[in-house]
mmCIF file of C-alpha atoms in Angstrom:
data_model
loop_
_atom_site.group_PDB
_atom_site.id
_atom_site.type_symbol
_atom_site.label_atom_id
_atom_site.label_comp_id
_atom_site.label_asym_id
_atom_site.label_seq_id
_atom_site.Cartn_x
_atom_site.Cartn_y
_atom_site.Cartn_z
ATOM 1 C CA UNK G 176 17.991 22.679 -60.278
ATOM 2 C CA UNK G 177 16.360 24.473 -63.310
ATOM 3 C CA UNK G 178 17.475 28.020 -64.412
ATOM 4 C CA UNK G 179 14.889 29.652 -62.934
ATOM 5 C CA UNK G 180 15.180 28.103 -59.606
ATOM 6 C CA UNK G 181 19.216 29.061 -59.726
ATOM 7 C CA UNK G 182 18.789 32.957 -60.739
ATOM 8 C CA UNK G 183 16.237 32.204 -57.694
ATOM 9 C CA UNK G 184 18.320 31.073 -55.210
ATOM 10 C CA UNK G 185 21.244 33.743 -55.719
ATOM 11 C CA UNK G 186 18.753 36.723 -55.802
ATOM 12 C CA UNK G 187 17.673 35.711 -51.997
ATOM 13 C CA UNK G 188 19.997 35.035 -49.351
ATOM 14 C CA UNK G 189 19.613 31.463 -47.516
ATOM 15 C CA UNK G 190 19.694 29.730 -43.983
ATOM 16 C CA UNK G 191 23.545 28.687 -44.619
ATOM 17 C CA UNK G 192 23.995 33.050 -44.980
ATOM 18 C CA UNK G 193 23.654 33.443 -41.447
ATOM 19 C CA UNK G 194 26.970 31.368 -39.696
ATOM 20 C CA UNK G 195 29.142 33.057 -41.794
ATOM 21 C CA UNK G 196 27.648 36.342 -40.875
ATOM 22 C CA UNK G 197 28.309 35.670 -37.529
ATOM 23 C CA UNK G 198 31.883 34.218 -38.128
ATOM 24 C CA UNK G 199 32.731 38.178 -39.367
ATOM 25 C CA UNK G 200 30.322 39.611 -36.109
ATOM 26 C CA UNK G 201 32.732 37.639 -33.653
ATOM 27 C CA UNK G 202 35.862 38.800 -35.145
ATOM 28 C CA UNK G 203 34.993 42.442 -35.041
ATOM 29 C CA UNK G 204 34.035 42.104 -31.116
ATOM 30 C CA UNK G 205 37.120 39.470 -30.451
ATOM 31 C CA UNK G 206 39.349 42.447 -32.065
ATOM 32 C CA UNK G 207 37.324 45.445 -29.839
ATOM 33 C CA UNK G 208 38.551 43.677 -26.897
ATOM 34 C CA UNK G 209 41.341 45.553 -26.459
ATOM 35 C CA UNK G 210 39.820 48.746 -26.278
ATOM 36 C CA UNK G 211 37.244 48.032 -23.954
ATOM 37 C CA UNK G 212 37.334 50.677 -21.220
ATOM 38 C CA UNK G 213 40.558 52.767 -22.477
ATOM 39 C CA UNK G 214 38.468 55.550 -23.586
ATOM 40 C CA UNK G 215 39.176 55.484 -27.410
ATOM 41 C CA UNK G 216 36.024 54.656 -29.491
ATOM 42 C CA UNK G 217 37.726 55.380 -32.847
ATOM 43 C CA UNK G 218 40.537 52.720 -32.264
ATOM 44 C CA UNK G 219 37.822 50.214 -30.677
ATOM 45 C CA UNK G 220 35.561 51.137 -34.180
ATOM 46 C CA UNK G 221 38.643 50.847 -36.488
ATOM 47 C CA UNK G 222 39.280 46.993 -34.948
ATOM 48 C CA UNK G 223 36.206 46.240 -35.429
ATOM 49 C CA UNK G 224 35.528 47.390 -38.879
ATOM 50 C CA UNK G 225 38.637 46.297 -39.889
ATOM 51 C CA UNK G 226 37.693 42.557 -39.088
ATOM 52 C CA UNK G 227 34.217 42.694 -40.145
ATOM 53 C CA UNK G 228 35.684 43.783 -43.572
ATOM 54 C CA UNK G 229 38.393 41.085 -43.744
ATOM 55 C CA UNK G 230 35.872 38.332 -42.624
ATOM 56 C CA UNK G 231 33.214 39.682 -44.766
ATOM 57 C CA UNK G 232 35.458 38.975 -47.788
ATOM 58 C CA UNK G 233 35.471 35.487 -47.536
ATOM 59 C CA UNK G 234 31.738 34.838 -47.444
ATOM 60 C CA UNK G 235 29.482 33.779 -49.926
ATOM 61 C CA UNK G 236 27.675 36.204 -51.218
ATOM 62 C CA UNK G 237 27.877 39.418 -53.040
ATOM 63 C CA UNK G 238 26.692 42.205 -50.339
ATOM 64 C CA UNK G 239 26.193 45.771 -51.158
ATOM 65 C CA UNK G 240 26.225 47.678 -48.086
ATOM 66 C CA UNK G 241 23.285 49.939 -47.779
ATOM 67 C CA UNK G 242 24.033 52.009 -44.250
ATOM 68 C CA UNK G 243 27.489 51.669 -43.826
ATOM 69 C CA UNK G 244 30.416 53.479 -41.390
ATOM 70 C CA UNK G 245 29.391 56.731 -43.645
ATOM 71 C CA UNK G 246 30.363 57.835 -47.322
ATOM 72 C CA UNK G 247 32.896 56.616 -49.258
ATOM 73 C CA UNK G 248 35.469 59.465 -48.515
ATOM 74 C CA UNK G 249 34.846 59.514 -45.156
ATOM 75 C CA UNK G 250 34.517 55.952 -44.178
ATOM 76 C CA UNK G 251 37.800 53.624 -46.046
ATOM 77 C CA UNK G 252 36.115 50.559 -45.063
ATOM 78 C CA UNK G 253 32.702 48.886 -44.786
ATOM 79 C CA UNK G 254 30.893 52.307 -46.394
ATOM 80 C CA UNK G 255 27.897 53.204 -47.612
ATOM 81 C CA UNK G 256 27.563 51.695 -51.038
ATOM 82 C CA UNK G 257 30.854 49.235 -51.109
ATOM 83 C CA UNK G 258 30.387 45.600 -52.264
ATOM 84 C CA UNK G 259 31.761 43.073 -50.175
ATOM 85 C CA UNK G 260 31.580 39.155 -50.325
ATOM 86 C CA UNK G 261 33.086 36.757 -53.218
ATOM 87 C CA UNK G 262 30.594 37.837 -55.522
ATOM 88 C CA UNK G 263 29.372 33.981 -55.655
ATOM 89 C CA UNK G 264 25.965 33.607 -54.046
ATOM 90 C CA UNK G 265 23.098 35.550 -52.926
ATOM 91 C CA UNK G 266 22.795 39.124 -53.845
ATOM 92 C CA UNK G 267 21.828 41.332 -50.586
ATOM 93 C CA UNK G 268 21.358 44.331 -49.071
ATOM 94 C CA UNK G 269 23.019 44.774 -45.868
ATOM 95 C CA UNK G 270 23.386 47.281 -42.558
ATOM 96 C CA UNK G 271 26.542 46.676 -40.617
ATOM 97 C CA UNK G 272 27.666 48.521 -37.687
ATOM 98 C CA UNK G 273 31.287 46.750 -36.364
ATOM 99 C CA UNK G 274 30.322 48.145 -32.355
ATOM 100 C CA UNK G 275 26.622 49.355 -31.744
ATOM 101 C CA UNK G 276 27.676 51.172 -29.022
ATOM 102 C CA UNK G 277 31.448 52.407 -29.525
ATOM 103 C CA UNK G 278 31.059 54.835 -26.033
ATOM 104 C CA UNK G 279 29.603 51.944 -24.365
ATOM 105 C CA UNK G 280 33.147 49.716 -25.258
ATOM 106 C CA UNK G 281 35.086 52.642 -24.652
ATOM 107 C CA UNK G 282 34.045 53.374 -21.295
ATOM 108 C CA UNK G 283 33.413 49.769 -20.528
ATOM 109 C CA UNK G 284 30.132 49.641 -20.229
ATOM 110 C CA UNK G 285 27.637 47.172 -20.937
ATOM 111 C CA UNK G 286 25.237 46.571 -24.159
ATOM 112 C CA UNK G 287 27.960 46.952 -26.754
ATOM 113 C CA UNK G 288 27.407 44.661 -29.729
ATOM 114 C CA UNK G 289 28.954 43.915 -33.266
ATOM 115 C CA UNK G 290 25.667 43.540 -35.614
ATOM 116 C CA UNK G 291 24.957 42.924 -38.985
ATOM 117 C CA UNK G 292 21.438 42.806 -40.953
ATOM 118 C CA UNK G 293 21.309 41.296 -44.162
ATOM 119 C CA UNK G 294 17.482 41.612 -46.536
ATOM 120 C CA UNK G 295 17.362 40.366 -50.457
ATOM 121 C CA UNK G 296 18.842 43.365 -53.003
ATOM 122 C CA UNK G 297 16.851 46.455 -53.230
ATOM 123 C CA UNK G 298 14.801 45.900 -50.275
ATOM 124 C CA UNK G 299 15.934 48.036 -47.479
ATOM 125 C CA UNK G 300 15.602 51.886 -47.395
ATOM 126 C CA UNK G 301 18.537 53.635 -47.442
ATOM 127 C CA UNK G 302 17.838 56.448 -44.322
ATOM 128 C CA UNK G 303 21.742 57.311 -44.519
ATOM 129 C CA UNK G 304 21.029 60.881 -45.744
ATOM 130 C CA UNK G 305 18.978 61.887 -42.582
ATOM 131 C CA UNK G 306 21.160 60.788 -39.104
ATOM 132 C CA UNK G 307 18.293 60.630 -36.648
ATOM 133 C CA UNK G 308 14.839 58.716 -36.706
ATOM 134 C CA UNK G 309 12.047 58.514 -34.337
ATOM 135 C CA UNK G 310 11.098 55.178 -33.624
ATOM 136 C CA UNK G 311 8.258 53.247 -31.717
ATOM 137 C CA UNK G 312 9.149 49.268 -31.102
ATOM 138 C CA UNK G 313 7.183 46.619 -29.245
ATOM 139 C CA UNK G 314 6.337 43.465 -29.324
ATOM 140 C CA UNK G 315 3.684 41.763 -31.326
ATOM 141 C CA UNK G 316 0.882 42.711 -28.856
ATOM 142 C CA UNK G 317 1.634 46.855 -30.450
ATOM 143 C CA UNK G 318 0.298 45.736 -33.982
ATOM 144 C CA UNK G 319 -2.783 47.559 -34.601
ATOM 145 C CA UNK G 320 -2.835 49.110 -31.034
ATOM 146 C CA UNK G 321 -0.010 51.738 -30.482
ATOM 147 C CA UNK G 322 1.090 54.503 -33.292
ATOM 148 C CA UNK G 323 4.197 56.453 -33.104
ATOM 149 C CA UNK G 324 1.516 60.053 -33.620
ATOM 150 C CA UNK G 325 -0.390 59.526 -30.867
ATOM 151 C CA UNK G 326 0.921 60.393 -27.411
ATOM 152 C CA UNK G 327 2.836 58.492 -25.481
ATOM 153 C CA UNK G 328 0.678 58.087 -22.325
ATOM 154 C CA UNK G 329 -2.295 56.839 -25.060
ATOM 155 C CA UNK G 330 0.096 53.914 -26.392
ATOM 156 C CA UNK G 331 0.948 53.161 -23.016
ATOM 157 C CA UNK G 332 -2.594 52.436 -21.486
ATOM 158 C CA UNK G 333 -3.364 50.827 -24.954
ATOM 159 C CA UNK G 334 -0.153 48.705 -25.016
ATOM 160 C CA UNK G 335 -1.435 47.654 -20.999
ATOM 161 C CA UNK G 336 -4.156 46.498 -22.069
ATOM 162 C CA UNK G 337 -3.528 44.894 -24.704
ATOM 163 C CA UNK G 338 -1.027 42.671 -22.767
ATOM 164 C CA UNK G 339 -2.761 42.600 -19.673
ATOM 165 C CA UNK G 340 -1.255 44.607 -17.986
ATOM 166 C CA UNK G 341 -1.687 47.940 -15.821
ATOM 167 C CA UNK G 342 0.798 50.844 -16.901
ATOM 168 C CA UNK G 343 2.584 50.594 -13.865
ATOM 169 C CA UNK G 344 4.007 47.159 -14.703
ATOM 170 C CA UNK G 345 5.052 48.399 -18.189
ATOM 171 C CA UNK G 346 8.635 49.640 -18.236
ATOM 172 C CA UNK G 347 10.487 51.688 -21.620
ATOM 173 C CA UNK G 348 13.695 51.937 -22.539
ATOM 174 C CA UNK G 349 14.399 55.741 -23.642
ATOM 175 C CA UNK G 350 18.083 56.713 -24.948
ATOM 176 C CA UNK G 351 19.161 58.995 -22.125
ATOM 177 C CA UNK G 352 19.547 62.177 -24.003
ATOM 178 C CA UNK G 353 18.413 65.570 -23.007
ATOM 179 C CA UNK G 354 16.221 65.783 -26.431
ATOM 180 C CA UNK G 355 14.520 63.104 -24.348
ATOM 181 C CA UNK G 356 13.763 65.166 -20.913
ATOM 182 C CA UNK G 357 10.188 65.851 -21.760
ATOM 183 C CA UNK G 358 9.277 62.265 -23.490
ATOM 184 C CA UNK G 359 10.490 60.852 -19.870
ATOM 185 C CA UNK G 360 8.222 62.985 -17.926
ATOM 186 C CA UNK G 361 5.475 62.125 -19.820
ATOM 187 C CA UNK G 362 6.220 58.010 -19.295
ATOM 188 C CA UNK G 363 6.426 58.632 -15.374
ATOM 189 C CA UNK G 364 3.469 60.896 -15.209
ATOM 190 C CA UNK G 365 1.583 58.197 -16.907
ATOM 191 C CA UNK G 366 2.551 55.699 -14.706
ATOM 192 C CA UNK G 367 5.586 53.730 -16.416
ATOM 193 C CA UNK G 368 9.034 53.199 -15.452
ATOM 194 C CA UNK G 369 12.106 53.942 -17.752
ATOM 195 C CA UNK G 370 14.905 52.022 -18.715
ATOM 196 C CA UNK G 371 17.441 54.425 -19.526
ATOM 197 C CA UNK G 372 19.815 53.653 -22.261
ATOM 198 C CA UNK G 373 23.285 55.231 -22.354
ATOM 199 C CA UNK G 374 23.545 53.620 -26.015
ATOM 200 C CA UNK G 375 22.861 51.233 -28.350
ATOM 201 C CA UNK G 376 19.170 51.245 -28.940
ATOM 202 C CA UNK G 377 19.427 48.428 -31.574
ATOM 203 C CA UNK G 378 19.579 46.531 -27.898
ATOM 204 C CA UNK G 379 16.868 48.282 -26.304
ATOM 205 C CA UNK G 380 14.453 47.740 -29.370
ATOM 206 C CA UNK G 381 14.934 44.051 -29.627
ATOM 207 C CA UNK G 382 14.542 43.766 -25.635
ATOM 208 C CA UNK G 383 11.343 45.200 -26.451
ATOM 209 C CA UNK G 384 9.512 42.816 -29.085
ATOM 210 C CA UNK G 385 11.481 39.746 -27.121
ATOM 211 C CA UNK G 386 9.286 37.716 -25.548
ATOM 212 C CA UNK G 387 10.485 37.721 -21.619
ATOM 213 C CA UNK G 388 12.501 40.319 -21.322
ATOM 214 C CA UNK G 389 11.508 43.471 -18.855
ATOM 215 C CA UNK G 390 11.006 45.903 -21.965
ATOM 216 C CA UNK G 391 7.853 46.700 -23.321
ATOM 217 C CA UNK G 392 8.370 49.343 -25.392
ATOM 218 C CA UNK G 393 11.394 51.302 -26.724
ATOM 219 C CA UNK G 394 10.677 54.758 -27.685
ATOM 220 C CA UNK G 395 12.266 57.724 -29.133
ATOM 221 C CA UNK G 396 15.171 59.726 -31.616
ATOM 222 C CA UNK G 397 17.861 57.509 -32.241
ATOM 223 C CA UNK G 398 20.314 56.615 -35.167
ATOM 224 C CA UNK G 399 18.446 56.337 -38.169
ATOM 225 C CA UNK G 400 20.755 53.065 -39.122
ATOM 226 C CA UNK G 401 19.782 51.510 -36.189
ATOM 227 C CA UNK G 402 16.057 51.984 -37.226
ATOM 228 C CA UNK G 403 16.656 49.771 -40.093
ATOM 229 C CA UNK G 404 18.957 47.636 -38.271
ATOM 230 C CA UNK G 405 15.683 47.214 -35.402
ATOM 231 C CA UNK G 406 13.437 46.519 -38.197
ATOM 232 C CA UNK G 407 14.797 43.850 -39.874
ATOM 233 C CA UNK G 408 15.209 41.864 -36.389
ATOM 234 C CA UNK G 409 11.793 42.935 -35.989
ATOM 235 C CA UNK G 410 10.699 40.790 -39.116
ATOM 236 C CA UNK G 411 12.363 37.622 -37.132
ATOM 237 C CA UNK G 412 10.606 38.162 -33.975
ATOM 238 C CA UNK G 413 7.511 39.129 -35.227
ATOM 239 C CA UNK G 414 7.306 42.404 -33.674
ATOM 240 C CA UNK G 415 6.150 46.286 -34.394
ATOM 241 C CA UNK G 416 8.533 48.807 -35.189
ATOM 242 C CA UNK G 417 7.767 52.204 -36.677
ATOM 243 C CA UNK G 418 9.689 55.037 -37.902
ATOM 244 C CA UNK G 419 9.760 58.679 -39.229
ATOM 245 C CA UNK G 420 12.555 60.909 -39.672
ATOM 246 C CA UNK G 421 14.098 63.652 -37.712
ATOM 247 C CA UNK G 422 16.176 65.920 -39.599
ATOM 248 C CA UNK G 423 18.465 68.125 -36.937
ATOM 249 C CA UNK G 424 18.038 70.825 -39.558
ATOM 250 C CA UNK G 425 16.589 72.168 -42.735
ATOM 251 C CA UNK G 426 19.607 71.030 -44.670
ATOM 252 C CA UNK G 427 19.523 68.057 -43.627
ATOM 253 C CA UNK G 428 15.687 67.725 -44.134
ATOM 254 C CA UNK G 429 16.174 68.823 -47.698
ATOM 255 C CA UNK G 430 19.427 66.471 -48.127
ATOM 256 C CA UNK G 431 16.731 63.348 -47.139
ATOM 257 C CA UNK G 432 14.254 64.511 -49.186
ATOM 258 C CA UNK G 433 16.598 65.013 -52.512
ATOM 259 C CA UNK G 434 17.987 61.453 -51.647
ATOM 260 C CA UNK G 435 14.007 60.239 -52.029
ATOM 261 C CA UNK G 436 13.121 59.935 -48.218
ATOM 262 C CA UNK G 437 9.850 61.302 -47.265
ATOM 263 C CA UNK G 438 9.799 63.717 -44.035
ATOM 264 C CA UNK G 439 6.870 63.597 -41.826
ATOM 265 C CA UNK G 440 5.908 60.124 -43.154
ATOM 266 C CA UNK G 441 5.371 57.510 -40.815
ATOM 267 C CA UNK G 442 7.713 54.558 -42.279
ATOM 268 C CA UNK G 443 6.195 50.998 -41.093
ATOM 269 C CA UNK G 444 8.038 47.785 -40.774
ATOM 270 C CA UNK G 445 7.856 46.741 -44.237
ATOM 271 C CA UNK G 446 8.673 50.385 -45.741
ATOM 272 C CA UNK G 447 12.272 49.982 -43.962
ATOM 273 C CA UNK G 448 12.848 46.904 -44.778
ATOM 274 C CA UNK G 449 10.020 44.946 -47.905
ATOM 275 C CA UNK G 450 11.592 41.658 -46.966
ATOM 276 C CA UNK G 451 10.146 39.051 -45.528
ATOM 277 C CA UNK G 452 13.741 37.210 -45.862
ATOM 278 C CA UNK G 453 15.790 39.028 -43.488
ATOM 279 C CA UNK G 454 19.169 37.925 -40.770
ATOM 280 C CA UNK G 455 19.665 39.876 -38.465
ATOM 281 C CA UNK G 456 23.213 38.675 -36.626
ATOM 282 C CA UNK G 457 24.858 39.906 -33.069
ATOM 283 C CA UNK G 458 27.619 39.423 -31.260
ATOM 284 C CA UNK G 459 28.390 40.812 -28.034
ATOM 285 C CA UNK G 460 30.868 42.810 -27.284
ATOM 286 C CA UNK G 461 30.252 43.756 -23.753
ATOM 287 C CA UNK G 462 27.912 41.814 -21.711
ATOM 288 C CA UNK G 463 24.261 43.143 -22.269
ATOM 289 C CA UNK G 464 20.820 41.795 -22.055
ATOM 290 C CA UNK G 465 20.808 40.529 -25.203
ATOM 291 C CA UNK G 466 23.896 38.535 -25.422
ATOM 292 C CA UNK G 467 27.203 38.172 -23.083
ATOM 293 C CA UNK G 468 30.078 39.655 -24.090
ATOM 294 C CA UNK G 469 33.577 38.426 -25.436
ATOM 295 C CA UNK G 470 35.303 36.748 -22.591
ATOM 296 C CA UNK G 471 38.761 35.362 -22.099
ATOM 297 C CA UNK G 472 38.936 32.142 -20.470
ATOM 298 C CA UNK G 473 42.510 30.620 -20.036
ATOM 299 C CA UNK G 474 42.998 29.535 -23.593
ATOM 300 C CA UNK G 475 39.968 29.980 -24.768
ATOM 301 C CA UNK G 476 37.917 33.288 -26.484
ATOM 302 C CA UNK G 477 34.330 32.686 -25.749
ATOM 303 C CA UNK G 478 31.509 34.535 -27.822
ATOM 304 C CA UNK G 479 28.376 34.819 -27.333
ATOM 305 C CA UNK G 480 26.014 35.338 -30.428
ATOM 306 C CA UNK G 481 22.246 35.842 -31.507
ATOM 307 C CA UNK G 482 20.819 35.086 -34.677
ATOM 308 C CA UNK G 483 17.126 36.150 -36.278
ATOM 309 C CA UNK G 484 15.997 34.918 -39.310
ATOM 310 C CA UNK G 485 12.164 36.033 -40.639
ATOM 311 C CA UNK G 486 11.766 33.652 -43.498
ATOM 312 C CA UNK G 487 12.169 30.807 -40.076
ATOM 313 C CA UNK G 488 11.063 32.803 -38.060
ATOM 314 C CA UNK G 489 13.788 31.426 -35.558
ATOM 315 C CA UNK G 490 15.897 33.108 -32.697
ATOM 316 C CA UNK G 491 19.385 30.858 -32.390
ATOM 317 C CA UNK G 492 21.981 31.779 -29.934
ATOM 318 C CA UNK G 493 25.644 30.540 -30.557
ATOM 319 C CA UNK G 494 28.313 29.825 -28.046
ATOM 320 C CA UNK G 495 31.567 29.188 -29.633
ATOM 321 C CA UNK G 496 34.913 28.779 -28.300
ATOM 322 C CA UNK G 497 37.728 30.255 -30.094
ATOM 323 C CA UNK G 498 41.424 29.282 -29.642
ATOM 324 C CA UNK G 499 43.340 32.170 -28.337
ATOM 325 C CA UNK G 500 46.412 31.053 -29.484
ATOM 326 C CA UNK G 501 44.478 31.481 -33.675
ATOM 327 C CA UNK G 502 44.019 35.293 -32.703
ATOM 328 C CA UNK G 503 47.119 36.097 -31.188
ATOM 329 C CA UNK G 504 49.112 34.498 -33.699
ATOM 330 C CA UNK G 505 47.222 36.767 -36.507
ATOM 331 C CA UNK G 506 48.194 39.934 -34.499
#
């Protein structure tokens, strides 16, 4: 291997990148276990994080976290800015977030996952500074048809017909939020159903650019982290995701705009994430329609992963079966 093709190949993170990703996705849902249902979100989030870190350490690579568990002195672990990895491969950017949904394990509901999304360095926008985006996902039959400014009922009848559809058949998955009251009346009165989400819309935006799933279309203000999380699955699947920022208030709105993001800009898929190299790992926590959750069987830990990769453009689920006995004993 020449020089060139060396500095190459640790600027850009490769295939073998994404089983160790998912070795630290499993541990942080294997160690969330615990807390499923016992109505304690930081504790299940502090598991979690705490074994994405330690796993995380091990790999590979030299990973600066880009949208992290928050700033530095609020977040000990896994924030915004911290390198993790050996230092001894690829150089990445990366979104993790330990439980996507750490009311969902909490309450013991479903759609919890442990995810991680990994683009080359300097390639994914850091939205950290503003907490809430507005987002617009589909599949690849919303490229060049639907747009996040027109109204909803317009991207409906066009998204219907461009799959062949009628509107009535076309169902969206909305977080279930009361910001979200009027956006809701607008997809019945147009003739769609809803899928209400609870939380975790990373979930509810893959279901939607999946091909055979009962999503069409996931619309509306969620985490801004999750947006870029969405996007770069979006670049495996081939999908449409856009984006533009919702500040909750002017502070915030001039705390985005002093970090360099731009307000009333419509971000599009490769604005979030200018990579066409991107992983994007998940590992269920609870069971969900994107993967099953962590289950205990006798002896054995079952996990039940996903794994996109754009440069592939592959979708690869993992089973694995993990010795209980190996995680008790580290307790």
């Amino acid at each position: 291997m020449s020089t060139t093709d060396s500095a190459s190949h640790y600027r850009h993170p490769d295939r073998n990148l994404a089983l160790e990703l998912v070795r630290a996705t499993e541990a942080a849902a294997i160690r969330a276990v615990p807390f499923i249902g016992r109505g304690d979100k930081n504790a299940a989030d502090k598991a979690a994080v705490d074994a994405m870190r330690a796993f995380l350490g091990t790999v590979n690579f030299d990973g600066r976290v880009v949208i992290g568990e928050g700033e530095k002195d609020e977040a000990p672990m896994l924030f915004n800015g911290e390198i993790v990895g050996n230092g001894s491969g690829p150089h990445c950017d990366m979104a993790v977030d330990p439980i996507d949904g750490t009311s969902l394990t909490a309450a013991g509901r479903q759609n919890a996952v442990s995810v991680i999304a990994v683009s080359d360095r300097g390639t994914m926008l850091d939205a950290s500074s503003v907490f809430y985006m507005d987002k617009l996902v589909t599949g690849a039959e919303g490229i060049g048809v639907v747009d996040i400014r027109n109204p909803i009922g317009e991207n409906l009848r066009a998204l219907a017909k461009a799959k062949g559809k009628s509107v009535e058949d076309l169902t969206v998955a909305v977080l279930d939020r009361p910001r979200h009251d009027q956006l809701i009346d607008e997809i019945r009165a147009a003739g769609a159903g809803t899928r209400l989400m609870l939380d975790g819309d990373v979930a509810g935006g893959i279901n939607a650019a999946r091909y055979g799933t009962r999503i069409d279309m996931c619309v509306g203000i969620g985490g801004s982290p999750e947006g870029i999380v969405t996007a770069c699955a979006l670049k495996g699947l081939g999908g449409f995701i856009q984006g533009r920022m919702a500040p909750k208030d002017d502070d915030e709105r001039q705390k985005g705009i002093d970090a360099g993001l731009k307000m009333d800009h419509v971000y599009e898929a490769d604005e979030l994430v200018n990579s066409d190299n991107t992983f994007f790992v998940a590992t269920g926590v609870t069971d969900g329609g994107l993967v099953d959750g962590v289950r205990r069987m006798g002896p054995i830990i079952r996990t039940s992963s996903v794994v996109l990769r754009s440069k592939s453009g592959t979708i690869r689920r993992i089973t694995a079966d993990h010795l209980a006995k190996k995680w008790l004993d580290n307790e």
